[in-house]
DNA sequence: ATATTACGATACTGTATCGTATCGTAATAG
DNA sequence: CTATTACGATACGATACAGTATCGTAATAT
């Protein structure tokens, strides 16, 4: 028995894909709720209704399981199209705000940052699956505006994205809350630094 | 023996303040390096050169010790005075950048966020000791500018602070690095959204 | 000197956790 | 049917850890 792929049929009992899906889902939740260090495979097995050997049959260790769980992360938001650049920015940031305000919304971020020195693959995966795609979304909106001649010549789009996204983290750190009109206020303040001046 | 204050002399051996200071220093370091859950009192005692009962004589438990350690945090930067508002903002943000780029600079932030649900006093203390004072510094600079008539009438200074501070977090999350000219770029982009327009 | 509190060293208790081993039953291919 | 892999249940071994107990020595006040 060499390789086990989804097309190949072996002589034994087939693995249940639902089992794997459930383990990963529970793991992601526990990672967010407990952090990496406190997250326990005993508790994950219990919550997923599987035995520990079932988990170890798929992943050699705790870090591998956590990594696999983070690999399931993805942005689940439709593209926005409001007709204006600022409208698109605001809508995208509102999606972002909503995902941050979910239970444990910030704690997964906290966890991957806290674990950077010990288990750096966690931050790498988080970055790849959520951070970069979100930024690309915002960059795409700004890039279209730039190509339409809306933005000033030297506008650094990356800096704009850092400002817009980062403000949520700062706000949360300051008060564990993000007010409703926040995205609009952010865009309103950054926009004059972006927009092409009329002469 | 009722209360033990620094002026009262009891009949027994006095406590060594250096012992307490050392324990707290080591605790803060371990909290930043290991996170709260993985931080261990065994290791702190070892690193501080004290016994565990010595720690427990001062603090009833792990959370109390971590909380006390965070209470020692404080901003250790002199006020800036460059002669211009943007200069002051940039200088303050450069101080901020330097503190974030220290070893484990972001992991303490990560830790308090990750622990919010389990040990909320950690985030509360971190907020009180570092987050709020930093914001006050930036707000003070902006407030002075506002009173000098430099800023637009309705400029929301809180939003500006969120943008400026938060951009560092976003940048770090995206690439685990903060480039040298970052503060200047941020201020340059936010400033047009703040400054009073000439007419 | 005695009494008192602080201290490090050490040991202990109870619990938790990772990773491993085992077993009987389940689900498949041939 | 046999052989094979998957599974849950269970147990195990080794280690770690928070919190507690104990003891002899240290550092003070009276």
Coordinates of C-alpha atoms (C1' of nucleotides) in Angstrom, one line a residue:
Chain A
X1 CA 0.0 0.0 0.0
X2 CA 2.0 3.0 -1.3
X3 CA 0.1 6.1 -1.8
X4 CA -3.4 6.9 -0.8
X5 CA -5.2 9.2 -3.2
X6 CA -8.9 9.9 -3.7
X7 CA -9.0 7.9 -7.0
X8 CA -7.1 4.9 -6.0
X9 CA -9.1 2.1 -4.4
X10 CA -7.3 0.1 -1.7
X11 CA -8.4 -3.2 -0.3
X12 CA -9.2 -1.7 3.1
X13 CA -11.9 0.4 4.6
X14 CA -11.9 3.8 2.9
X15 CA -11.3 7.0 4.8
X16 CA -14.3 9.1 5.5
X17 CA -13.7 12.6 4.1
X18 CA -16.3 13.9 6.5
X19 CA -14.2 12.8 9.4
X20 CA -11.2 14.8 8.1
X21 CA -13.4 17.9 7.4
X22 CA -14.8 17.8 10.9
X23 CA -11.4 17.4 12.6
X24 CA -10.1 20.4 10.7
X25 CA -13.1 22.5 11.5
X26 CA -12.9 21.8 15.2
X27 CA -9.2 22.4 15.2
X28 CA -9.6 25.8 13.6
X29 CA -12.1 26.7 16.3
X30 CA -10.0 25.5 19.1
X31 CA -7.0 27.2 17.7
X32 CA -8.9 30.5 17.7
X33 CA -10.4 30.0 21.2
X34 CA -7.6 28.4 23.0
X35 CA -4.5 29.6 21.2
X36 CA -1.9 27.1 19.9
X37 CA -0.3 26.1 23.2
X38 CA -3.5 25.6 25.2
X39 CA -5.2 23.9 22.3
X40 CA -5.2 20.1 23.0
X41 CA -5.6 17.1 20.8
X42 CA -7.5 15.3 23.5
X43 CA -10.2 18.1 23.4
X44 CA -10.2 18.3 19.6
X45 CA -10.8 14.5 19.3
X46 CA -13.6 14.8 21.9
X47 CA -15.3 17.7 20.2
X48 CA -14.9 16.1 16.7
X49 CA -16.2 12.8 17.9
X50 CA -13.2 10.9 16.8
X51 CA -10.4 9.0 18.6
X52 CA -6.9 10.4 18.8
X53 CA -5.4 7.6 16.7
X54 CA -7.7 8.8 14.0
X55 CA -6.1 12.2 14.1
X56 CA -2.6 10.8 14.2
X57 CA -3.4 8.6 11.2
X58 CA -3.7 11.8 9.2
X59 CA -1.3 14.2 10.7
X60 CA 2.0 13.3 12.5
X61 CA 1.7 15.9 15.2
X62 CA 0.1 19.0 16.7
X63 CA 1.8 21.5 14.5
X64 CA 0.8 19.6 11.3
X65 CA -2.8 19.6 12.4
X66 CA -2.9 23.3 13.2
X67 CA -1.2 24.1 9.9
X68 CA -3.7 22.0 8.0
X69 CA -6.5 23.7 9.7
X70 CA -5.2 27.1 8.8
X71 CA -4.9 25.9 5.2
X72 CA -8.6 25.7 5.1
X73 CA -9.0 29.4 5.8
X74 CA -10.2 31.5 2.9
X75 CA -11.9 34.7 2.3
X76 CA -15.6 34.0 1.6
X77 CA -16.7 37.4 0.4
X78 CA -18.0 38.3 -3.1
X79 CA -16.3 41.0 -5.0
X80 CA -17.8 44.5 -4.4
X81 CA -18.9 46.8 -7.1
X82 CA -20.5 50.0 -5.9
X83 CA -19.6 52.2 -8.9
X84 CA -17.1 54.3 -7.0
X85 CA -13.6 53.6 -5.7
X86 CA -14.4 55.0 -2.2
X87 CA -17.6 52.9 -2.2
X88 CA -15.7 49.8 -3.1
X89 CA -13.1 50.5 -0.4
X90 CA -15.8 51.1 2.2
X91 CA -17.7 47.9 1.3
X92 CA -14.6 45.8 1.4
X93 CA -13.6 47.2 4.8
X94 CA -17.1 46.6 6.1
X95 CA -16.7 42.9 5.2
X96 CA -13.3 43.0 7.0
X97 CA -14.9 44.6 10.0
X98 CA -17.6 42.0 10.2
X99 CA -15.1 39.2 10.1
X100 CA -13.0 40.8 12.9
X101 CA -16.1 41.2 15.1
X102 CA -16.9 37.5 15.0
X103 CA -16.3 35.7 18.3
X104 CA -12.6 35.3 18.7
X105 CA -12.1 37.3 15.5
X106 CA -8.9 38.9 16.8
X107 CA -7.6 36.0 18.8
X108 CA -6.5 34.0 15.9
X109 CA -4.4 36.9 14.8
X110 CA -3.1 37.2 18.3
X111 CA -2.3 33.5 18.3
X112 CA -0.3 33.5 15.1
X113 CA 1.6 36.6 16.2
X114 CA 2.3 35.1 19.6
X115 CA 3.5 31.8 18.1
X116 CA 5.7 33.4 15.5
X117 CA 9.0 32.4 17.2
X118 CA 7.9 28.9 18.1
X119 CA 5.7 27.8 15.2
X120 CA 6.3 30.3 12.4
X121 CA 4.4 28.2 9.9
X122 CA 1.2 29.3 11.5
X123 CA 1.7 33.0 10.7
X124 CA 2.9 32.1 7.3
X125 CA -0.3 30.2 6.5
X126 CA -2.5 32.9 8.1
X127 CA -0.7 35.4 6.0
X128 CA -1.1 33.4 2.8
X129 CA -4.7 32.5 3.3
X130 CA -6.3 35.7 4.8
X131 CA -3.9 38.6 5.0
X132 CA -2.6 38.6 1.5
X133 CA -5.9 38.0 -0.3
X134 CA -7.6 40.8 1.7
X135 CA -4.8 43.2 0.7
X136 CA -5.0 42.1 -2.9
X137 CA -8.7 42.9 -2.9
X138 CA -8.0 46.4 -1.7
X139 CA -5.0 46.8 -4.0
X140 CA -7.1 45.8 -7.0
X141 CA -9.7 48.5 -6.2
X142 CA -7.0 51.1 -5.9
X143 CA -5.1 49.9 -9.0
X144 CA -8.3 50.2 -11.1
X145 CA -8.7 53.7 -9.8
X146 CA -5.1 54.5 -10.6
X147 CA -5.5 53.3 -14.1
X148 CA -8.6 55.4 -14.5
X149 CA -6.4 58.4 -13.6
X150 CA -8.3 59.0 -10.3
X151 CA -5.2 58.8 -8.1
X152 CA -2.2 61.1 -7.8
X153 CA 0.8 60.0 -9.8
X154 CA 3.1 58.9 -7.0
X155 CA 0.4 57.4 -4.6
X156 CA 1.8 54.4 -2.8
X157 CA -1.1 51.9 -2.8
X158 CA 0.6 49.6 -0.4
X159 CA 0.8 52.3 2.2
X160 CA -2.8 53.1 1.7
X161 CA -3.7 49.5 2.3
X162 CA -1.6 49.3 5.4
X163 CA -3.4 52.4 6.7
X164 CA -6.9 51.2 5.9
X165 CA -6.5 47.6 7.2
X166 CA -4.3 48.5 10.2
X167 CA -6.7 51.0 11.6
X168 CA -9.0 48.2 12.6
X169 CA -6.3 46.5 14.6
X170 CA -5.4 49.7 16.4
X171 CA -9.0 50.5 17.2
X172 CA -9.6 47.0 18.5
X173 CA -6.4 47.1 20.6
X174 CA -7.5 50.5 22.1
X175 CA -11.1 49.5 23.0
X176 CA -12.0 45.9 21.9
X177 CA -14.7 47.4 19.6
X178 CA -15.1 48.7 16.1
X179 CA -17.8 51.3 15.6
X180 CA -20.3 51.0 12.8
X181 CA -19.2 53.9 10.6
X182 CA -15.6 53.2 11.0
X183 CA -14.8 52.1 7.4
X184 CA -16.4 55.3 6.0
X185 CA -14.4 57.5 8.3
X186 CA -11.1 55.8 7.4
X187 CA -11.6 56.1 3.7
X188 CA -12.7 59.7 4.1
X189 CA -9.4 60.6 5.8
X190 CA -7.1 58.6 3.6
X191 CA -8.8 59.6 0.3
X192 CA -7.5 63.2 0.1
X193 CA -4.0 61.7 0.4
X194 CA -4.7 59.5 -2.6
X195 CA -6.9 61.4 -5.0
X196 CA -5.5 63.4 -7.9
X197 CA -5.6 67.1 -7.3
X198 CA -7.5 69.2 -9.8
X199 CA -5.6 72.2 -11.1
Chain B
X1 CA 1.4 40.7 61.4
X2 CA -1.3 42.5 59.5
X3 CA -0.1 44.6 56.7
X4 CA 3.3 44.8 55.1
X5 CA 4.2 48.3 53.8
X6 CA 7.6 49.7 52.9
X7 CA 7.7 52.0 56.0
X8 CA 6.6 49.5 58.6
X9 CA 9.3 47.4 60.2
X10 CA 8.4 43.9 61.2
X11 CA 10.3 41.6 63.4
X12 CA 11.2 39.2 60.6
X13 CA 13.6 39.3 57.7
X14 CA 12.8 42.1 55.3
X15 CA 11.8 41.3 51.8
X16 CA 14.4 42.1 49.1
X17 CA 12.9 44.5 46.6
X18 CA 15.5 43.4 44.1
X19 CA 14.1 39.9 44.2
X20 CA 10.6 41.2 43.3
X21 CA 12.0 43.4 40.6
X22 CA 13.9 40.5 39.1
X23 CA 10.9 38.2 39.1
X24 CA 8.8 40.7 37.3
X25 CA 11.4 41.4 34.7
X26 CA 11.9 37.7 34.0
X27 CA 8.1 37.2 33.9
X28 CA 7.6 40.0 31.4
X29 CA 10.3 38.5 29.1
X30 CA 8.8 35.0 29.4
X31 CA 5.3 36.3 28.8
X32 CA 6.5 37.9 25.6
X33 CA 8.6 34.9 24.4
X34 CA 6.4 32.1 25.4
X35 CA 2.9 33.5 25.5
X36 CA 0.8 33.2 28.6
X37 CA -0.2 29.6 28.4
X38 CA 3.3 28.2 27.7
X39 CA 4.9 30.6 30.2
X40 CA 5.8 28.5 33.3
X41 CA 6.4 29.5 36.8
X42 CA 9.0 26.7 37.1
X43 CA 11.1 28.4 34.3
X44 CA 10.5 31.9 35.7
X45 CA 11.8 30.8 39.1
X46 CA 14.8 29.2 37.5
X47 CA 15.6 32.2 35.3
X48 CA 15.1 34.7 38.2
X49 CA 17.2 32.6 40.6
X50 CA 14.5 32.3 43.1
X51 CA 12.4 29.5 44.4
X52 CA 8.7 29.0 43.5
X53 CA 7.6 29.6 47.1
X54 CA 9.3 33.0 46.9
X55 CA 7.0 33.8 43.9
X56 CA 3.9 32.5 45.6
X57 CA 4.7 34.5 48.7
X58 CA 4.1 37.6 46.6
X59 CA 1.5 36.6 44.1
X60 CA -1.3 34.0 44.6
X61 CA -1.2 32.6 41.1
X62 CA 0.0 32.7 37.6
X63 CA -2.5 35.3 36.4
X64 CA -1.6 37.7 39.2
X65 CA 2.1 37.4 38.4
X66 CA 1.5 38.1 34.7
X67 CA -0.7 41.0 35.5
X68 CA 1.9 42.5 37.9
X69 CA 4.5 42.1 35.2
X70 CA 2.4 44.0 32.7
X71 CA 1.9 46.7 35.2
X72 CA 5.6 47.5 35.1
X73 CA 5.3 48.3 31.4
X74 CA 5.7 51.9 30.5
X75 CA 6.6 54.1 27.6
X76 CA 10.2 55.1 28.0
X77 CA 10.4 57.8 25.3
X78 CA 11.1 61.5 25.7
X79 CA 8.5 63.9 24.2
X80 CA 9.4 65.0 20.7
X81 CA 9.7 68.5 19.5
X82 CA 10.7 69.0 15.9
X83 CA 9.0 72.3 15.3
X84 CA 6.4 70.9 12.9
X85 CA 3.3 68.7 13.5
X86 CA 4.3 66.3 10.8
X87 CA 7.8 66.1 12.2
X88 CA 6.5 65.3 15.6
X89 CA 4.2 62.6 14.3
X90 CA 7.0 61.1 12.3
X91 CA 9.4 61.1 15.3
X92 CA 6.8 59.5 17.6
X93 CA 6.0 56.9 15.0
X94 CA 9.7 56.2 14.6
X95 CA 9.9 55.5 18.3
X96 CA 6.9 53.2 18.0
X97 CA 8.5 51.4 15.1
X98 CA 11.6 50.8 17.0
X99 CA 9.8 49.3 20.0
X100 CA 7.8 47.0 17.6
X101 CA 11.0 45.8 16.0
X102 CA 12.6 44.7 19.2
X103 CA 12.8 40.9 19.6
X104 CA 9.3 39.6 20.4
X105 CA 8.0 43.1 19.8
X106 CA 4.8 41.9 18.3
X107 CA 4.4 38.7 20.2
X108 CA 3.3 40.4 23.5
X109 CA 0.5 42.1 21.5
X110 CA -0.3 38.8 20.0
X111 CA -0.4 37.2 23.4
X112 CA -2.8 39.7 25.1
X113 CA -5.1 39.4 22.1
X114 CA -5.0 35.6 22.1
X115 CA -5.7 35.6 25.8
X116 CA -8.5 38.1 25.8
X117 CA -11.2 35.5 26.4
X118 CA -9.3 33.5 29.1
X119 CA -7.4 36.2 31.0
X120 CA -8.8 39.5 29.9
X121 CA -6.9 41.5 32.6
X122 CA -3.8 41.0 30.4
X123 CA -5.2 43.0 27.5
X124 CA -6.6 45.6 29.9
X125 CA -3.2 46.2 31.5
X126 CA -1.4 46.2 28.2
X127 CA -3.9 48.8 26.9
X128 CA -3.6 50.9 30.0
X129 CA 0.2 50.9 30.1
X130 CA 1.2 51.0 26.4
X131 CA -1.7 51.4 24.0
X132 CA -3.4 54.4 25.6
X133 CA -0.3 56.4 26.5
X134 CA 1.0 56.0 22.9
X135 CA -2.3 57.2 21.5
X136 CA -2.3 60.1 24.0
X137 CA 1.1 61.2 22.7
X138 CA -0.1 61.3 19.1
X139 CA -3.4 62.9 20.1
X140 CA -1.6 65.6 22.0
X141 CA 0.5 66.5 18.9
X142 CA -2.6 66.6 16.7
X143 CA -4.6 68.5 19.3
X144 CA -1.9 71.2 19.5
X145 CA -2.0 71.4 15.7
X146 CA -5.8 71.7 15.8
X147 CA -5.7 74.5 18.3
X148 CA -3.1 76.3 16.2
X149 CA -5.7 76.2 13.3
X150 CA -3.6 73.8 11.2
X151 CA -6.2 71.1 10.9
X152 CA -9.5 71.1 9.2
X153 CA -12.5 71.9 11.3
X154 CA -14.1 68.4 11.4
X155 CA -10.9 66.4 11.5
X156 CA -11.4 63.3 13.7
X157 CA -8.1 63.0 15.5
X158 CA -9.0 59.6 16.9
X159 CA -9.4 58.2 13.4
X160 CA -6.1 59.7 12.4
X161 CA -4.4 58.0 15.3
X162 CA -6.0 54.6 14.5
X163 CA -4.7 55.0 10.9
X164 CA -1.1 55.9 11.9
X165 CA -0.7 53.4 14.6
X166 CA -2.5 50.6 12.9
X167 CA -0.6 50.7 9.7
X168 CA 2.4 49.2 11.6
X169 CA 0.4 46.2 12.7
X170 CA -0.9 45.7 9.2
X171 CA 2.5 46.0 7.7
X172 CA 4.0 43.5 10.1
X173 CA 1.2 41.0 9.6
X174 CA 1.7 41.2 5.9
X175 CA 5.5 40.8 5.9
X176 CA 7.0 40.6 9.5
X177 CA 9.0 43.7 8.7
X178 CA 8.6 47.5 8.9
X179 CA 10.7 49.4 6.4
X180 CA 12.8 52.4 7.5
X181 CA 10.9 55.2 5.9
X182 CA 7.5 53.9 6.8
X183 CA 6.5 56.5 9.4
X184 CA 7.2 59.3 6.9
X185 CA 5.1 57.7 4.2
X186 CA 2.2 57.2 6.5
X187 CA 2.1 60.7 7.7
X188 CA 2.5 62.0 4.1
X189 CA -0.6 60.1 3.1
X190 CA -2.8 60.9 6.1
X191 CA -1.8 64.6 6.3
X192 CA -3.8 65.8 3.3
X193 CA -6.9 64.3 5.0
X194 CA -6.1 66.3 8.1
X195 CA -4.7 69.6 7.0
X196 CA -6.8 72.7 6.6
X197 CA -7.4 73.7 3.1
X198 CA -6.3 77.1 1.8
X199 CA -8.8 79.0 -0.1
Chain C
dA1 C1' 19.3 35.6 73.3
dT2 C1' 14.4 34.6 71.3
dA3 C1' 10.9 35.3 68.0
dT4 C1' 9.6 36.3 63.5
dT5 C1' 9.6 36.6 58.6
dA6 C1' 12.2 35.6 54.2
dC7 C1' 14.7 32.6 51.5
dG8 C1' 16.5 28.6 48.4
dA9 C1' 16.3 23.8 47.9
dT10 C1' 13.6 20.1 47.6
dA11 C1' 9.8 17.2 47.4
dC12 C1' 5.0 16.3 46.7
dT13 C1' 0.1 16.1 44.8
dG14 C1' -3.0 16.1 41.3
dT15 C1' -3.9 17.1 36.7
dA16 C1' -3.1 17.6 31.9
dT17 C1' -1.1 16.6 27.6
dC18 C1' 1.4 14.6 23.5
dG19 C1' 2.3 10.7 21.3
dT20 C1' 2.0 5.6 21.2
dA21 C1' 0.0 0.8 21.6
dT22 C1' -3.7 -2.4 21.6
dC23 C1' -8.1 -4.5 20.6
dG24 C1' -12.6 -5.7 18.6
dT25 C1' -15.6 -4.1 15.0
dA26 C1' -16.5 -1.7 10.5
dA27 C1' -16.1 -1.1 5.6
dT28 C1' -14.1 -2.1 1.7
dA29 C1' -11.5 -4.9 -2.6
dG30 C1' -10.6 -9.1 -4.7
Chain D
dC1 C1' -14.7 -15.9 2.1
dT2 C1' -9.9 -13.6 3.3
dA3 C1' -7.0 -9.7 3.7
dT4 C1' -6.6 -5.1 4.4
dT5 C1' -7.3 -0.5 6.1
dA6 C1' -10.2 2.6 9.1
dC7 C1' -12.4 3.4 13.3
dG8 C1' -13.6 4.3 18.3
dA9 C1' -12.5 3.1 22.8
dT10 C1' -9.2 2.6 26.0
dA11 C1' -4.9 2.4 28.2
dC12 C1' -0.2 3.6 28.6
dG13 C1' 4.4 6.1 29.3
dA14 C1' 6.9 10.1 29.9
dT15 C1' 6.8 14.7 30.8
dA16 C1' 5.3 19.1 32.3
dC17 C1' 3.1 22.2 35.3
dA18 C1' 0.4 24.9 39.0
dG19 C1' 0.2 25.1 43.5
dT20 C1' 1.5 23.3 48.2
dA21 C1' 4.4 21.5 52.0
dT22 C1' 8.7 21.1 54.5
dC23 C1' 13.2 22.2 56.2
dG24 C1' 17.5 24.5 57.5
dT25 C1' 19.6 28.8 57.1
dA26 C1' 19.4 34.0 56.8
dA27 C1' 18.2 38.6 58.2
dT28 C1' 15.8 41.4 60.9
dA29 C1' 13.3 43.6 65.6
dT30 C1' 13.1 43.4 70.5

